[in-house]
């Protein structure tokens, strides 16, 4: 009898256990309220904004409501929880339906690299844990970088640098742009082709700025560092560029005795002994000679072209000028030019045309003939 009672008691206990399990399963199936988002662990950089689409699911047989709040703990990250474009604090969901929430979470600019945990709390709907991995160390500052900081050229070259100004602060900044260049150098900043002295940059954004540097005309061959500054009221940045001057171009054109005047007879030629000199510190190449003279005048050069002239050296050139045979007495202007791809030099000559000696003697002869004629007439008719 006792054995039978113990068997009944064991069976009853087993039935109670099964009933409890079935009841629990039935209860869980009767009120499944859930929060869901597909991406719960994201990796981002400082300053980025993460957007989550969260489903609030009600599979129960009645309307369910809950307060919703996002917990950032003591981190103080900025967020916005919205539904239908409006901020939301409470949500209601019909039976067998779901509603969507939008969560926007902004990673601060000044943040340490690592993992950060957050929670979305929605009452009976439960808690949705979210994790964010900040992939790099953040900062709260401005940065100025240069695409190619080293440029090389001659003293009459223009050096152009491409700068990028990053505003890694939390507010819009207006940066004043300045550069520490050697005396006599010209420095200009521009954006989209327009010259500027300052530039506005939105928080978390960057701006491309061009820097044009023109060396002084007499800049010696050397490497010149130029420090560029971008400063606002609360933040500043700087970068350094370099301009390597490899030499300067210079060219002069004159005569052996440096006289720029000459005499010539109409219809005749006159040789001008010229000197083409390289006054710079770099070689000039392919120097060609040309002239601009009065109408019907001619000029030829020997040599016509000069392949190269080393720095500080000079080359003699003979210019043969032929005056028009109809040129009247007086002063005329002749412009002679020596030009190369690197530099051009010119000289202006005053050329005085004199009457031909032959025509002078012809004039004298005519006068004598006229006088002789008058004398003959006087003798012939004077006796009468």
Short mmCIF file of C-alpha atoms in Angstrom, two decimals, residues 181-330:
data_model
loop_
_atom_site.label_atom_id
_atom_site.label_comp_id
_atom_site.label_asym_id
_atom_site.label_seq_id
_atom_site.Cartn_x
_atom_site.Cartn_y
_atom_site.Cartn_z
CA UNK A 181 57.70 83.45 -46.33
CA UNK A 182 61.04 85.21 -46.98
CA UNK A 183 60.98 88.97 -47.57
CA UNK A 184 59.98 89.92 -51.08
CA UNK A 185 58.11 86.67 -51.75
CA UNK A 186 54.43 86.72 -52.76
CA UNK A 187 52.05 84.27 -51.06
CA UNK A 188 48.39 83.80 -52.02
CA UNK A 189 45.66 81.41 -50.79
CA UNK A 190 42.72 80.44 -53.00
CA UNK A 191 39.63 78.23 -53.02
CA UNK A 192 38.04 77.30 -56.36
CA UNK A 193 40.19 79.90 -58.10
CA UNK A 194 39.24 82.84 -55.83
CA UNK A 195 41.86 84.46 -53.62
CA UNK A 196 41.06 84.34 -49.90
CA UNK A 197 42.58 85.27 -46.54
CA UNK A 198 40.26 83.11 -44.40
CA UNK A 199 38.03 80.08 -44.83
CA UNK A 200 35.00 78.61 -43.01
CA UNK A 201 34.94 74.87 -42.23
CA UNK A 202 31.97 73.02 -40.74
CA UNK A 203 32.52 70.69 -37.74
CA UNK A 204 33.86 67.31 -38.75
CA UNK A 205 34.48 68.56 -42.31
CA UNK A 206 37.49 69.52 -44.40
CA UNK A 207 38.30 72.17 -47.00
CA UNK A 208 40.81 72.12 -49.86
CA UNK A 209 42.95 75.26 -50.18
CA UNK A 210 45.56 76.12 -52.82
CA UNK A 211 48.75 77.94 -51.85
CA UNK A 212 50.65 79.83 -54.58
CA UNK A 213 54.16 81.03 -53.76
CA UNK A 214 56.16 83.33 -56.06
CA UNK A 215 59.82 83.83 -55.03
CA UNK A 216 61.56 87.19 -55.03
CA UNK A 217 63.18 88.02 -58.35
CA UNK A 218 66.69 87.86 -56.90
CA UNK A 219 66.16 84.72 -54.80
CA UNK A 220 69.40 82.76 -54.58
CA UNK A 221 69.63 79.04 -55.19
CA UNK A 222 68.65 77.41 -51.90
CA UNK A 223 65.84 75.54 -50.13
CA UNK A 224 63.37 77.83 -48.38
CA UNK A 225 60.98 76.53 -45.67
CA UNK A 226 57.59 78.28 -45.47
CA UNK A 227 55.36 77.74 -42.41
CA UNK A 228 51.62 77.98 -43.09
CA UNK A 229 49.15 78.81 -40.29
CA UNK A 230 45.38 78.30 -40.04
CA UNK A 231 44.03 79.88 -36.83
CA UNK A 232 40.54 80.41 -35.43
CA UNK A 233 39.39 81.71 -32.08
CA UNK A 234 39.48 78.30 -30.43
CA UNK A 235 41.73 76.12 -32.54
CA UNK A 236 44.73 76.33 -34.84
CA UNK A 237 46.92 74.20 -37.06
CA UNK A 238 50.08 74.61 -39.08
CA UNK A 239 52.07 72.87 -41.78
CA UNK A 240 55.38 73.46 -43.52
CA UNK A 241 56.17 73.51 -47.23
CA UNK A 242 59.52 73.89 -48.98
CA UNK A 243 60.51 75.75 -52.15
CA UNK A 244 63.82 74.61 -53.60
CA UNK A 245 65.30 77.30 -55.87
CA UNK A 246 67.70 75.69 -58.34
CA UNK A 247 68.82 78.99 -59.90
CA UNK A 248 67.69 82.22 -61.52
CA UNK A 249 67.37 83.24 -65.17
CA UNK A 250 68.84 86.49 -66.47
CA UNK A 251 69.63 87.74 -69.95
CA UNK A 252 71.00 91.05 -71.25
CA UNK A 253 71.61 92.46 -74.73
CA UNK A 254 73.97 95.38 -75.37
CA UNK A 255 77.01 96.36 -77.45
CA UNK A 256 80.69 95.84 -76.76
CA UNK A 257 81.09 99.48 -75.69
CA UNK A 258 77.51 99.65 -74.34
CA UNK A 259 76.61 102.42 -76.81
CA UNK A 260 73.11 102.12 -78.23
CA UNK A 261 73.47 104.58 -81.12
CA UNK A 262 75.02 104.41 -84.57
CA UNK A 263 75.24 106.25 -87.89
CA UNK A 264 74.32 104.78 -91.27
CA UNK A 265 74.10 105.97 -94.85
CA UNK A 266 70.86 105.47 -96.77
CA UNK A 267 70.99 102.26 -98.78
CA UNK A 268 74.15 101.10 -96.99
CA UNK A 269 74.86 98.58 -94.19
CA UNK A 270 76.30 98.98 -90.73
CA UNK A 271 77.61 96.28 -88.39
CA UNK A 272 76.62 96.45 -84.73
CA UNK A 273 78.81 94.35 -82.42
CA UNK A 274 76.41 92.95 -79.82
CA UNK A 275 76.96 91.00 -76.60
CA UNK A 276 74.37 88.52 -75.28
CA UNK A 277 75.11 87.79 -71.62
CA UNK A 278 73.61 85.32 -69.14
CA UNK A 279 73.23 87.39 -65.97
CA UNK A 280 71.47 84.64 -64.00
CA UNK A 281 72.67 81.60 -62.07
CA UNK A 282 71.15 78.97 -64.37
CA UNK A 283 71.92 78.07 -67.98
CA UNK A 284 69.74 79.59 -70.71
CA UNK A 285 69.18 77.66 -73.92
CA UNK A 286 68.06 78.19 -77.52
CA UNK A 287 68.59 81.94 -77.61
CA UNK A 288 67.31 83.45 -80.87
CA UNK A 289 68.01 86.96 -82.23
CA UNK A 290 65.44 89.13 -83.98
CA UNK A 291 64.86 92.78 -84.80
CA UNK A 292 62.09 95.27 -85.44
CA UNK A 293 63.22 98.05 -87.81
CA UNK A 294 61.67 100.82 -89.94
CA UNK A 295 59.91 99.85 -93.17
CA UNK A 296 62.19 98.55 -95.93
CA UNK A 297 65.14 98.20 -93.55
CA UNK A 298 66.82 94.83 -93.02
CA UNK A 299 68.82 93.15 -90.27
CA UNK A 300 70.70 89.86 -90.13
CA UNK A 301 72.53 88.21 -87.23
CA UNK A 302 75.61 86.07 -87.01
CA UNK A 303 74.97 83.74 -85.30
CA UNK A 304 71.18 83.75 -85.66
CA UNK A 305 70.69 81.39 -82.69
CA UNK A 306 72.79 80.43 -79.67
CA UNK A 307 72.36 76.88 -78.39
CA UNK A 308 73.20 77.66 -74.76
CA UNK A 309 74.88 80.24 -72.53
CA UNK A 310 76.26 79.18 -69.17
CA UNK A 311 75.62 81.27 -66.06
CA UNK A 312 77.81 84.38 -66.07
CA UNK A 313 78.99 83.84 -69.64
CA UNK A 314 78.45 85.96 -72.77
CA UNK A 315 78.41 85.38 -76.52
CA UNK A 316 79.30 87.98 -79.21
CA UNK A 317 76.83 88.51 -82.02
CA UNK A 318 77.16 90.70 -85.12
CA UNK A 319 73.99 92.45 -86.29
CA UNK A 320 74.20 93.78 -89.85
CA UNK A 321 71.69 96.57 -90.41
CA UNK A 322 70.84 97.78 -93.92
CA UNK A 323 69.02 101.10 -94.27
CA UNK A 324 66.45 101.71 -96.97
CA UNK A 325 67.90 103.46 -100.01
CA UNK A 326 64.98 105.87 -99.77
CA UNK A 327 65.61 106.71 -96.11
CA UNK A 328 65.70 110.44 -95.44
CA UNK A 329 68.20 112.06 -93.17
CA UNK A 330 67.25 111.83 -89.51
#
